[in-house]
Amino acid sequence: MTTSGNFSHICLNETDYMMHGTPLEYNLQRYVYPAIVLFGILGNIIDLTVLLNKGMRSRANTFLAALAFADIIFLTLLLPNILANYSLFTFNYYFRYFYFNTKVHLLTLANWCSAIAIWCVIAVCGDRLVGIRSPLYARATWPWWRLPAVIACIVITTGVLTCYQHFEYFCLIRYFCQETQLYSRCLLVNSDIWFAKRPNPFSPAFRKFISICVMIYLFTMIIFPIILLTALNLMLLCALRKRQKHLAVGADQTERRNNESQLQKTEQRVTLTVAFIVTMFTLTNGPSALIQFIRTIYQLQPQELYDVTMICSTLVICGKASNFILFCLGSKHFRVRLFKITQKKMNKKIESLSGSLLTSSLTKAIVSRRQSMPSKKSSAAGAASLSKVRTHRTPVLNNL
């Protein structure tokens, strides 16, 4: 981010001061994205309440928890882009200064979280395949360091492959209207067209390096994961069929029918889950990869194919917000566990609430009882008056 010359003698009108590129982007980020982000964050928080429970600890659930954390961070990093389309923030000088200086870096971090989530999805599918093919190995416990090492490897590798995006764009900030207005514009560093029709100041080697990094990112984070997910899930279905044939051999007719019915239900459920995972991942990430590939090959500017890019980005965001439905709420065991945890917490709240109400009612009863009882002074006065009556009556009795 670089600050350019001062244009204090020029004041921007309200239209030029907006931070959205097209009306489609304005409507998406103002009305659609907030609902998607809220839905995704709340859903992933619900997932974490179950996945982090002691009774749900496993390798697959640990990867799912990492996936939920990555999706929450990804959706949270989109908030500045959403807020930039509301007048309260659009015309705020300090927000614009923060936004223009951090926009590229926030989007880079969001892409990093997206890459972490993608490879966590692959890890979950791989662990499920191992669990079907080798049940004993799946139940065996890993050394304490292996699972954190795998997650750290995913985080570090994806971070290295996405760090080039911090330098992919060159953004220029300009001051207008007596330095009361800020405006910024960004260009790709490998662009042939530059500000004020000047030559690109970056070296050809650096520009070529950025182009190579873009292609590596597209292949390792979108194209290859789609191929790998499809292969893993096809192998999963094949393993289920082999297991069905193996259990059918050597069993009597009744057991064979029971096994076949149970395995058919399991296979149908896994098949549907696999189909949803692969289809959703392909539909939500494939168009973005294709557009990015076209932009890189033809060296298109950010304003070219802008609305198409926004639609593809919206699909990616919808995919991140719906991960918790595919992997968690789609599992019957997960839903049962969620219901039990929710019921347990509700019972605790009801017990604590009833206890507090009982305590308050007892306190009120004690206070009212104390208020109704006579005090020490009144009881002493009553005793004194009673003694007077008795002393007054005693002589009369004696005279009698």
mmCIF file of C-alpha atoms in Angstrom:
data_model
loop_
_atom_site.group_PDB
_atom_site.id
_atom_site.type_symbol
_atom_site.label_atom_id
_atom_site.label_comp_id
_atom_site.label_asym_id
_atom_site.label_seq_id
_atom_site.Cartn_x
_atom_site.Cartn_y
_atom_site.Cartn_z
ATOM 1 C CA MET A 1 0.000 0.000 0.000
ATOM 2 C CA THR A 2 1.448 3.338 -1.109
ATOM 3 C CA THR A 3 0.243 6.892 -0.507
ATOM 4 C CA SER A 4 0.196 9.018 -3.626
ATOM 5 C CA GLY A 5 0.112 12.768 -4.181
ATOM 6 C CA ASN A 6 -2.320 15.156 -2.539
ATOM 7 C CA PHE A 7 -5.393 16.163 -4.555
ATOM 8 C CA SER A 8 -6.803 18.562 -1.962
ATOM 9 C CA HIS A 9 -8.343 20.847 -4.567
ATOM 10 C CA ILE A 10 -10.649 18.048 -5.785
ATOM 11 C CA CYS A 11 -13.646 16.778 -3.835
ATOM 12 C CA LEU A 12 -15.271 13.465 -4.699
ATOM 13 C CA ASN A 13 -19.027 13.189 -4.955
ATOM 14 C CA GLU A 14 -21.024 10.520 -3.172
ATOM 15 C CA THR A 15 -21.036 8.141 -6.159
ATOM 16 C CA ASP A 16 -17.278 8.297 -6.668
ATOM 17 C CA TYR A 17 -16.711 7.856 -2.940
ATOM 18 C CA MET A 18 -18.390 4.462 -2.794
ATOM 19 C CA MET A 19 -16.174 1.430 -2.241
ATOM 20 C CA HIS A 20 -18.107 -1.150 -4.248
ATOM 21 C CA GLY A 21 -17.225 -1.891 -7.824
ATOM 22 C CA THR A 22 -20.662 -2.630 -9.295
ATOM 23 C CA PRO A 23 -24.302 -2.566 -8.109
ATOM 24 C CA LEU A 24 -24.228 -6.373 -7.944
ATOM 25 C CA GLU A 25 -21.348 -6.282 -5.459
ATOM 26 C CA TYR A 26 -23.139 -3.620 -3.405
ATOM 27 C CA ASN A 27 -26.342 -5.655 -3.148
ATOM 28 C CA LEU A 28 -24.542 -8.925 -2.432
ATOM 29 C CA GLN A 29 -22.314 -7.520 0.284
ATOM 30 C CA ARG A 30 -25.026 -5.398 1.860
ATOM 31 C CA TYR A 31 -27.952 -7.832 1.887
ATOM 32 C CA VAL A 32 -26.766 -11.380 1.136
ATOM 33 C CA TYR A 33 -23.318 -11.726 2.725
ATOM 34 C CA PRO A 34 -24.387 -10.700 6.272
ATOM 35 C CA ALA A 35 -26.985 -13.490 6.378
ATOM 36 C CA ILE A 36 -24.502 -16.055 5.008
ATOM 37 C CA VAL A 37 -21.781 -15.003 7.462
ATOM 38 C CA LEU A 38 -24.135 -15.071 10.459
ATOM 39 C CA PHE A 39 -25.534 -18.449 9.419
ATOM 40 C CA GLY A 40 -22.075 -19.944 8.920
ATOM 41 C CA ILE A 41 -20.561 -18.616 12.156
ATOM 42 C CA LEU A 42 -23.477 -19.754 14.327
ATOM 43 C CA GLY A 43 -23.552 -23.162 12.641
ATOM 44 C CA ASN A 44 -19.836 -23.740 13.144
ATOM 45 C CA ILE A 45 -20.084 -22.635 16.784
ATOM 46 C CA ILE A 46 -22.794 -25.271 17.268
ATOM 47 C CA ASP A 47 -20.452 -27.813 15.685
ATOM 48 C CA LEU A 48 -17.627 -26.888 18.048
ATOM 49 C CA THR A 49 -19.825 -27.334 21.122
ATOM 50 C CA VAL A 50 -20.225 -30.982 20.115
ATOM 51 C CA LEU A 51 -16.847 -31.699 18.515
ATOM 52 C CA LEU A 52 -14.890 -30.386 21.508
ATOM 53 C CA ASN A 53 -16.893 -32.539 23.908
ATOM 54 C CA LYS A 54 -14.904 -35.311 25.633
ATOM 55 C CA GLY A 55 -17.132 -38.055 24.287
ATOM 56 C CA MET A 56 -16.595 -36.942 20.678
ATOM 57 C CA ARG A 57 -12.816 -36.874 20.543
ATOM 58 C CA SER A 58 -11.387 -38.684 17.517
ATOM 59 C CA ARG A 59 -9.090 -37.982 14.605
ATOM 60 C CA ALA A 60 -11.914 -37.175 12.196
ATOM 61 C CA ASN A 61 -13.650 -34.920 14.726
ATOM 62 C CA THR A 62 -10.386 -33.100 15.407
ATOM 63 C CA PHE A 63 -10.064 -32.343 11.697
ATOM 64 C CA LEU A 64 -13.709 -31.266 11.671
ATOM 65 C CA ALA A 65 -13.037 -28.933 14.610
ATOM 66 C CA ALA A 66 -10.072 -27.434 12.718
ATOM 67 C CA LEU A 67 -12.363 -27.064 9.699
ATOM 68 C CA ALA A 68 -14.951 -25.246 11.832
ATOM 69 C CA PHE A 69 -12.318 -22.885 13.280
ATOM 70 C CA ALA A 70 -10.973 -22.117 9.792
ATOM 71 C CA ASP A 71 -14.469 -21.413 8.447
ATOM 72 C CA ILE A 72 -15.290 -19.129 11.395
ATOM 73 C CA ILE A 73 -12.102 -17.107 10.864
ATOM 74 C CA PHE A 74 -12.723 -17.019 7.105
ATOM 75 C CA LEU A 75 -16.243 -15.649 7.550
ATOM 76 C CA THR A 76 -15.116 -13.163 10.219
ATOM 77 C CA LEU A 77 -12.434 -11.738 7.908
ATOM 78 C CA LEU A 78 -15.170 -10.854 5.417
ATOM 79 C CA LEU A 79 -16.816 -8.409 7.832
ATOM 80 C CA PRO A 80 -14.731 -5.328 6.808
ATOM 81 C CA ASN A 81 -15.769 -5.861 3.173
ATOM 82 C CA ILE A 82 -19.394 -6.093 4.268
ATOM 83 C CA LEU A 83 -19.240 -3.030 6.528
ATOM 84 C CA ALA A 84 -17.653 -0.977 3.734
ATOM 85 C CA ASN A 85 -21.032 -0.954 1.966
ATOM 86 C CA TYR A 86 -22.907 0.748 4.821
ATOM 87 C CA SER A 87 -22.980 4.547 4.932
ATOM 88 C CA LEU A 88 -21.839 4.644 8.560
ATOM 89 C CA PHE A 89 -18.527 3.124 7.484
ATOM 90 C CA THR A 90 -18.355 4.184 3.838
ATOM 91 C CA PHE A 91 -17.966 7.853 4.703
ATOM 92 C CA ASN A 92 -15.912 7.350 7.854
ATOM 93 C CA TYR A 93 -12.360 8.623 7.321
ATOM 94 C CA TYR A 94 -10.714 6.298 9.885
ATOM 95 C CA PHE A 95 -12.511 3.191 8.671
ATOM 96 C CA ARG A 96 -11.477 3.952 5.102
ATOM 97 C CA TYR A 97 -7.871 4.399 6.214
ATOM 98 C CA PHE A 98 -7.942 1.055 8.033
ATOM 99 C CA TYR A 99 -9.762 -0.694 5.195
ATOM 100 C CA PHE A 100 -7.519 0.552 2.396
ATOM 101 C CA ASN A 101 -4.364 -0.404 4.290
ATOM 102 C CA THR A 102 -5.541 -3.879 5.273
ATOM 103 C CA LYS A 103 -7.921 -4.984 2.497
ATOM 104 C CA VAL A 104 -5.385 -7.034 0.533
ATOM 105 C CA HIS A 105 -3.925 -8.632 3.661
ATOM 106 C CA LEU A 106 -7.365 -9.513 5.086
ATOM 107 C CA LEU A 107 -8.356 -11.191 1.831
ATOM 108 C CA THR A 108 -5.056 -13.079 1.819
ATOM 109 C CA LEU A 109 -5.706 -14.355 5.341
ATOM 110 C CA ALA A 110 -9.226 -15.334 4.294
ATOM 111 C CA ASN A 111 -7.832 -17.331 1.364
ATOM 112 C CA TRP A 112 -5.376 -18.956 3.753
ATOM 113 C CA CYS A 113 -8.228 -20.067 6.014
ATOM 114 C CA SER A 114 -10.107 -21.296 2.962
ATOM 115 C CA ALA A 115 -7.115 -23.418 1.943
ATOM 116 C CA ILE A 116 -6.845 -24.854 5.472
ATOM 117 C CA ALA A 117 -10.531 -25.785 5.351
ATOM 118 C CA ILE A 118 -10.110 -27.490 1.966
ATOM 119 C CA TRP A 119 -7.304 -29.729 3.186
ATOM 120 C CA CYS A 120 -9.138 -30.478 6.429
ATOM 121 C CA VAL A 121 -12.013 -31.750 4.270
ATOM 122 C CA ILE A 122 -9.549 -34.022 2.464
ATOM 123 C CA ALA A 123 -8.147 -35.214 5.812
ATOM 124 C CA VAL A 124 -11.659 -36.088 7.043
ATOM 125 C CA CYS A 125 -12.443 -38.046 3.866
ATOM 126 C CA GLY A 126 -9.090 -39.841 4.099
ATOM 127 C CA ASP A 127 -9.692 -40.774 7.717
ATOM 128 C CA ARG A 128 -13.156 -42.128 6.862
ATOM 129 C CA LEU A 129 -11.649 -44.241 4.071
ATOM 130 C CA VAL A 130 -9.046 -45.678 6.467
ATOM 131 C CA GLY A 131 -11.779 -46.386 9.008
ATOM 132 C CA ILE A 132 -13.748 -48.429 6.476
ATOM 133 C CA ARG A 133 -10.804 -50.321 5.012
ATOM 134 C CA SER A 134 -8.890 -50.936 8.258
ATOM 135 C CA PRO A 135 -11.157 -50.716 11.318
ATOM 136 C CA LEU A 136 -8.402 -51.833 13.707
ATOM 137 C CA TYR A 137 -6.014 -49.155 12.481
ATOM 138 C CA ALA A 138 -8.772 -46.565 12.641
ATOM 139 C CA ARG A 139 -9.438 -47.358 16.302
ATOM 140 C CA ALA A 140 -5.749 -47.382 17.190
ATOM 141 C CA THR A 141 -4.545 -44.255 18.963
ATOM 142 C CA TRP A 142 -1.885 -42.098 17.383
ATOM 143 C CA PRO A 143 1.065 -40.767 19.375
ATOM 144 C CA TRP A 144 0.159 -37.486 21.076
ATOM 145 C CA TRP A 145 2.287 -35.438 18.679
ATOM 146 C CA ARG A 146 1.126 -36.861 15.333
ATOM 147 C CA LEU A 147 -2.293 -35.234 15.050
ATOM 148 C CA PRO A 148 -1.056 -31.733 16.008
ATOM 149 C CA ALA A 149 1.840 -32.255 13.591
ATOM 150 C CA VAL A 150 -0.536 -33.056 10.718
ATOM 151 C CA ILE A 151 -2.689 -29.995 11.450
ATOM 152 C CA ALA A 152 0.406 -27.796 11.788
ATOM 153 C CA CYS A 153 1.693 -29.148 8.473
ATOM 154 C CA ILE A 154 -1.600 -28.218 6.795
ATOM 155 C CA VAL A 155 -1.559 -24.732 8.315
ATOM 156 C CA ILE A 156 2.096 -24.011 7.452
ATOM 157 C CA THR A 157 1.982 -25.443 3.934
ATOM 158 C CA THR A 158 -1.176 -23.566 2.972
ATOM 159 C CA GLY A 159 0.250 -20.400 4.525
ATOM 160 C CA VAL A 160 3.391 -20.664 2.391
ATOM 161 C CA LEU A 161 1.356 -21.283 -0.770
ATOM 162 C CA THR A 162 -0.930 -18.274 -0.155
ATOM 163 C CA CYS A 163 1.581 -15.728 1.171
ATOM 164 C CA TYR A 164 2.296 -14.413 -2.335
ATOM 165 C CA GLN A 165 -1.166 -12.804 -2.293
ATOM 166 C CA HIS A 166 0.136 -10.177 0.129
ATOM 167 C CA PHE A 167 2.197 -8.857 -2.805
ATOM 168 C CA GLU A 168 -0.061 -9.747 -5.723
ATOM 169 C CA TYR A 169 -1.704 -6.302 -5.792
ATOM 170 C CA PHE A 170 -0.267 -2.804 -5.651
ATOM 171 C CA CYS A 171 -2.695 -0.377 -4.025
ATOM 172 C CA LEU A 172 -2.440 3.401 -4.229
ATOM 173 C CA ILE A 173 -4.070 5.770 -1.695
ATOM 174 C CA ARG A 174 -4.876 9.353 -2.623
ATOM 175 C CA TYR A 175 -6.116 12.256 -0.485
ATOM 176 C CA PHE A 176 -8.894 14.529 -1.739
ATOM 177 C CA CYS A 177 -10.881 17.571 -0.582
ATOM 178 C CA GLN A 178 -8.430 19.200 1.854
ATOM 179 C CA GLU A 179 -7.244 15.754 2.998
ATOM 180 C CA THR A 180 -10.706 14.913 4.332
ATOM 181 C CA GLN A 181 -11.391 12.214 1.738
ATOM 182 C CA LEU A 182 -9.481 9.007 1.028
ATOM 183 C CA TYR A 183 -9.653 6.930 -2.110
ATOM 184 C CA SER A 184 -7.717 3.858 -3.187
ATOM 185 C CA ARG A 185 -7.245 1.797 -6.311
ATOM 186 C CA CYS A 186 -5.410 -1.508 -6.712
ATOM 187 C CA LEU A 187 -3.731 -3.098 -9.722
ATOM 188 C CA LEU A 188 -2.132 -6.486 -10.271
ATOM 189 C CA VAL A 189 1.643 -6.281 -10.105
ATOM 190 C CA ASN A 190 1.936 -8.274 -13.336
ATOM 191 C CA SER A 191 -0.375 -5.897 -15.182
ATOM 192 C CA ASP A 192 0.797 -4.190 -18.366
ATOM 193 C CA ILE A 193 -1.437 -1.159 -17.743
ATOM 194 C CA TRP A 194 -0.268 1.046 -14.862
ATOM 195 C CA PHE A 195 -1.362 4.229 -13.105
ATOM 196 C CA ALA A 196 -1.357 7.317 -15.337
ATOM 197 C CA LYS A 197 -0.261 5.070 -18.260
ATOM 198 C CA ARG A 198 3.194 4.740 -16.778
ATOM 199 C CA PRO A 199 5.327 1.612 -17.249
ATOM 200 C CA ASN A 200 5.016 -1.141 -14.652
ATOM 201 C CA PRO A 201 7.723 -0.476 -12.012
ATOM 202 C CA PHE A 202 8.086 -4.144 -11.006
ATOM 203 C CA SER A 203 10.764 -6.294 -12.597
ATOM 204 C CA PRO A 204 9.794 -8.998 -15.136
ATOM 205 C CA ALA A 205 11.262 -11.666 -12.826
ATOM 206 C CA PHE A 206 9.015 -10.629 -9.930
ATOM 207 C CA ARG A 207 5.964 -10.479 -12.193
ATOM 208 C CA LYS A 208 6.718 -13.945 -13.545
ATOM 209 C CA PHE A 209 7.189 -15.235 -9.983
ATOM 210 C CA ILE A 210 3.722 -13.962 -9.013
ATOM 211 C CA SER A 211 2.168 -15.583 -12.091
ATOM 212 C CA ILE A 212 3.792 -18.935 -11.233
ATOM 213 C CA CYS A 213 2.557 -18.666 -7.619
ATOM 214 C CA VAL A 214 -0.987 -18.041 -8.878
ATOM 215 C CA MET A 215 -0.901 -21.180 -11.022
ATOM 216 C CA ILE A 216 0.539 -23.271 -8.159
ATOM 217 C CA TYR A 217 -2.196 -21.997 -5.841
ATOM 218 C CA LEU A 218 -4.944 -22.842 -8.322
ATOM 219 C CA PHE A 219 -3.634 -26.366 -8.801
ATOM 220 C CA THR A 220 -2.834 -27.220 -5.165
ATOM 221 C CA MET A 221 -5.837 -25.540 -3.529
ATOM 222 C CA ILE A 222 -8.688 -26.104 -5.991
ATOM 223 C CA ILE A 223 -7.999 -28.367 -8.982
ATOM 224 C CA PHE A 224 -5.985 -31.080 -7.211
ATOM 225 C CA PRO A 225 -8.322 -31.166 -4.138
ATOM 226 C CA ILE A 226 -11.335 -31.716 -6.418
ATOM 227 C CA ILE A 227 -9.577 -34.661 -8.114
ATOM 228 C CA LEU A 228 -8.349 -36.042 -4.785
ATOM 229 C CA LEU A 229 -11.753 -35.768 -3.105
ATOM 230 C CA THR A 230 -13.420 -37.561 -5.988
ATOM 231 C CA ALA A 231 -10.825 -40.353 -5.878
ATOM 232 C CA LEU A 232 -11.016 -40.761 -2.091
ATOM 233 C CA ASN A 233 -14.781 -40.967 -2.074
ATOM 234 C CA LEU A 234 -14.878 -43.454 -4.964
ATOM 235 C CA MET A 235 -12.411 -45.616 -3.045
ATOM 236 C CA LEU A 236 -14.660 -45.298 -0.009
ATOM 237 C CA LEU A 237 -17.647 -46.637 -1.933
ATOM 238 C CA CYS A 238 -15.577 -49.509 -3.329
ATOM 239 C CA ALA A 239 -14.392 -50.384 0.193
ATOM 240 C CA LEU A 240 -17.996 -50.502 1.414
ATOM 241 C CA ARG A 241 -18.979 -52.910 -1.357
ATOM 242 C CA LYS A 242 -16.022 -55.195 -0.617
ATOM 243 C CA ARG A 243 -16.921 -55.179 3.056
ATOM 244 C CA GLN A 244 -20.496 -56.103 2.211
ATOM 245 C CA LYS A 245 -19.364 -59.107 0.166
ATOM 246 C CA HIS A 246 -16.959 -60.184 2.900
ATOM 247 C CA LEU A 247 -19.649 -60.151 5.590
ATOM 248 C CA ALA A 248 -22.089 -62.004 3.348
ATOM 249 C CA VAL A 249 -19.738 -64.980 2.994
ATOM 250 C CA GLY A 250 -20.061 -67.574 5.770
ATOM 251 C CA ALA A 251 -23.226 -66.168 7.320
ATOM 252 C CA ASP A 252 -26.552 -67.970 7.466
ATOM 253 C CA GLN A 253 -29.548 -66.709 5.560
ATOM 254 C CA THR A 254 -31.082 -64.678 8.389
ATOM 255 C CA GLU A 255 -27.809 -63.007 9.357
ATOM 256 C CA ARG A 256 -27.033 -62.412 5.706
ATOM 257 C CA ARG A 257 -30.308 -60.581 5.205
ATOM 258 C CA ASN A 258 -29.759 -58.453 8.322
ATOM 259 C CA ASN A 259 -26.195 -57.647 7.293
ATOM 260 C CA GLU A 260 -27.244 -56.823 3.763
ATOM 261 C CA SER A 261 -30.048 -54.516 4.915
ATOM 262 C CA GLN A 262 -27.803 -52.709 7.397
ATOM 263 C CA LEU A 263 -24.982 -52.367 4.896
ATOM 264 C CA GLN A 264 -27.358 -51.149 2.215
ATOM 265 C CA LYS A 265 -28.593 -48.424 4.541
ATOM 266 C CA THR A 266 -25.016 -47.506 5.470
ATOM 267 C CA GLU A 267 -23.944 -47.514 1.840
ATOM 268 C CA GLN A 268 -26.877 -45.338 0.805
ATOM 269 C CA ARG A 269 -26.166 -42.865 3.581
ATOM 270 C CA VAL A 270 -22.434 -42.726 2.798
ATOM 271 C CA THR A 271 -23.160 -42.486 -0.928
ATOM 272 C CA LEU A 272 -25.435 -39.503 -0.397
ATOM 273 C CA THR A 273 -22.889 -37.848 1.890
ATOM 274 C CA VAL A 274 -20.100 -38.453 -0.626
ATOM 275 C CA ALA A 275 -22.204 -37.130 -3.482
ATOM 276 C CA PHE A 276 -23.071 -33.988 -1.509
ATOM 277 C CA ILE A 277 -19.452 -33.363 -0.479
ATOM 278 C CA VAL A 278 -17.976 -33.748 -3.952
ATOM 279 C CA THR A 279 -20.828 -31.913 -5.668
ATOM 280 C CA MET A 280 -20.849 -28.986 -3.248
ATOM 281 C CA PHE A 281 -17.081 -28.627 -3.289
ATOM 282 C CA THR A 282 -16.971 -28.733 -7.088
ATOM 283 C CA LEU A 283 -19.861 -26.305 -7.554
ATOM 284 C CA THR A 284 -18.644 -23.800 -4.977
ATOM 285 C CA ASN A 285 -14.901 -23.840 -5.740
ATOM 286 C CA GLY A 286 -14.681 -24.951 -9.376
ATOM 287 C CA PRO A 287 -16.061 -21.750 -10.996
ATOM 288 C CA SER A 288 -13.715 -19.599 -8.914
ATOM 289 C CA ALA A 289 -10.734 -21.656 -10.077
ATOM 290 C CA LEU A 290 -11.842 -21.405 -13.701
ATOM 291 C CA ILE A 291 -12.273 -17.632 -13.573
ATOM 292 C CA GLN A 292 -8.944 -17.207 -11.801
ATOM 293 C CA PHE A 293 -7.288 -19.383 -14.429
ATOM 294 C CA ILE A 294 -8.799 -17.280 -17.264
ATOM 295 C CA ARG A 295 -7.755 -14.026 -15.589
ATOM 296 C CA THR A 296 -4.197 -15.292 -15.172
ATOM 297 C CA ILE A 297 -3.850 -16.619 -18.723
ATOM 298 C CA TYR A 298 -5.243 -13.491 -20.382
ATOM 299 C CA GLN A 299 -3.821 -11.075 -17.750
ATOM 300 C CA LEU A 300 -7.186 -9.432 -17.154
ATOM 301 C CA GLN A 301 -7.556 -6.414 -14.873
ATOM 302 C CA PRO A 302 -9.611 -6.537 -11.638
ATOM 303 C CA GLN A 303 -12.464 -4.565 -13.241
ATOM 304 C CA GLU A 304 -12.784 -7.079 -16.075
ATOM 305 C CA LEU A 305 -15.221 -9.954 -15.451
ATOM 306 C CA TYR A 306 -15.973 -8.227 -12.137
ATOM 307 C CA ASP A 307 -19.557 -9.421 -11.678
ATOM 308 C CA VAL A 308 -18.679 -12.968 -12.724
ATOM 309 C CA THR A 309 -15.879 -12.983 -10.157
ATOM 310 C CA MET A 310 -18.309 -11.740 -7.488
ATOM 311 C CA ILE A 311 -20.753 -14.555 -8.242
ATOM 312 C CA CYS A 312 -17.944 -17.131 -8.023
ATOM 313 C CA SER A 313 -16.762 -15.627 -4.714
ATOM 314 C CA THR A 314 -20.326 -15.826 -3.403
ATOM 315 C CA LEU A 315 -20.406 -19.530 -4.235
ATOM 316 C CA VAL A 316 -17.147 -20.055 -2.304
ATOM 317 C CA ILE A 317 -18.563 -18.225 0.729
ATOM 318 C CA CYS A 318 -21.759 -20.294 0.592
ATOM 319 C CA GLY A 319 -19.627 -23.445 0.521
ATOM 320 C CA LYS A 320 -17.706 -22.372 3.626
ATOM 321 C CA ALA A 321 -20.931 -21.518 5.451
ATOM 322 C CA SER A 322 -22.504 -24.887 4.616
ATOM 323 C CA ASN A 323 -19.602 -27.167 5.566
ATOM 324 C CA PHE A 324 -21.056 -27.794 9.022
ATOM 325 C CA ILE A 325 -24.281 -29.098 7.447
ATOM 326 C CA LEU A 326 -22.509 -31.585 5.191
ATOM 327 C CA PHE A 327 -20.045 -33.000 7.703
ATOM 328 C CA CYS A 328 -21.791 -32.661 11.051
ATOM 329 C CA LEU A 329 -25.528 -32.143 10.941
ATOM 330 C CA GLY A 330 -25.725 -34.785 8.209
ATOM 331 C CA SER A 331 -24.564 -37.399 10.753
ATOM 332 C CA LYS A 332 -27.234 -39.079 12.877
ATOM 333 C CA HIS A 333 -24.738 -39.710 15.692
ATOM 334 C CA PHE A 334 -23.792 -36.031 15.680
ATOM 335 C CA ARG A 335 -27.418 -34.919 15.861
ATOM 336 C CA VAL A 336 -28.123 -37.284 18.762
ATOM 337 C CA ARG A 337 -25.046 -36.026 20.590
ATOM 338 C CA LEU A 338 -26.039 -32.404 19.960
ATOM 339 C CA PHE A 339 -29.526 -33.084 21.319
ATOM 340 C CA LYS A 340 -28.110 -34.727 24.466
ATOM 341 C CA ILE A 341 -25.652 -31.891 25.122
ATOM 342 C CA THR A 342 -28.363 -29.288 24.580
ATOM 343 C CA GLN A 343 -30.761 -31.169 26.862
ATOM 344 C CA LYS A 344 -28.076 -31.491 29.528
ATOM 345 C CA LYS A 345 -27.272 -27.786 29.442
ATOM 346 C CA MET A 346 -30.957 -26.879 29.532
ATOM 347 C CA ASN A 347 -31.482 -29.139 32.549
ATOM 348 C CA LYS A 348 -28.566 -27.484 34.332
ATOM 349 C CA LYS A 349 -29.984 -24.046 33.620
ATOM 350 C CA ILE A 350 -33.436 -25.112 34.782
ATOM 351 C CA GLU A 351 -31.969 -26.604 37.986
ATOM 352 C CA SER A 352 -29.930 -23.489 38.689
ATOM 353 C CA LEU A 353 -32.926 -21.283 37.958
ATOM 354 C CA SER A 354 -35.235 -23.346 40.154
ATOM 355 C CA GLY A 355 -32.586 -23.363 42.900
ATOM 356 C CA SER A 356 -32.253 -19.609 42.773
ATOM 357 C CA LEU A 357 -36.044 -19.216 42.831
ATOM 358 C CA LEU A 358 -36.298 -21.600 45.818
ATOM 359 C CA THR A 359 -33.542 -19.730 47.636
ATOM 360 C CA SER A 360 -35.212 -16.382 47.013
ATOM 361 C CA SER A 361 -38.601 -17.731 48.177
ATOM 362 C CA LEU A 362 -37.049 -19.155 51.366
ATOM 363 C CA THR A 363 -35.287 -15.866 52.014
ATOM 364 C CA LYS A 364 -38.547 -13.965 51.620
ATOM 365 C CA ALA A 365 -40.326 -16.396 53.958
ATOM 366 C CA ILE A 366 -37.653 -16.006 56.630
ATOM 367 C CA VAL A 367 -37.723 -12.209 56.356
ATOM 368 C CA SER A 368 -41.511 -12.097 56.570
ATOM 369 C CA ARG A 369 -41.462 -14.459 59.570
ATOM 370 C CA ARG A 370 -38.923 -12.305 61.360
ATOM 371 C CA GLN A 371 -40.987 -9.235 60.667
ATOM 372 C CA SER A 372 -44.093 -10.906 62.091
ATOM 373 C CA MET A 373 -42.284 -11.997 65.317
ATOM 374 C CA PRO A 374 -42.170 -9.419 68.188
ATOM 375 C CA SER A 375 -38.893 -7.787 68.940
ATOM 376 C CA LYS A 376 -36.890 -8.161 72.150
ATOM 377 C CA LYS A 377 -37.938 -4.740 73.454
ATOM 378 C CA SER A 378 -41.629 -5.390 72.850
ATOM 379 C CA SER A 379 -41.393 -8.818 74.467
ATOM 380 C CA ALA A 380 -39.593 -7.300 77.476
ATOM 381 C CA ALA A 381 -42.204 -4.589 77.753
ATOM 382 C CA GLY A 382 -44.930 -7.180 77.568
ATOM 383 C CA ALA A 383 -43.271 -9.219 80.288
ATOM 384 C CA ALA A 384 -42.948 -6.136 82.491
ATOM 385 C CA SER A 385 -46.588 -5.218 82.067
ATOM 386 C CA LEU A 386 -47.596 -8.778 82.831
ATOM 387 C CA SER A 387 -45.528 -8.740 86.020
ATOM 388 C CA LYS A 388 -47.184 -5.484 87.036
ATOM 389 C CA VAL A 389 -50.566 -7.045 86.554
ATOM 390 C CA ARG A 390 -49.504 -10.018 88.617
ATOM 391 C CA THR A 391 -48.040 -7.865 91.429
ATOM 392 C CA HIS A 392 -51.162 -5.775 91.424
ATOM 393 C CA ARG A 393 -53.352 -8.823 91.736
ATOM 394 C CA THR A 394 -51.293 -10.556 94.416
ATOM 395 C CA PRO A 395 -52.265 -8.279 97.335
ATOM 396 C CA VAL A 396 -55.889 -8.667 96.475
ATOM 397 C CA LEU A 397 -55.556 -12.379 96.706
ATOM 398 C CA ASN A 398 -53.703 -12.045 99.975
ATOM 399 C CA ASN A 399 -56.447 -9.828 101.390
ATOM 400 C CA LEU A 400 -58.957 -12.384 100.460
#
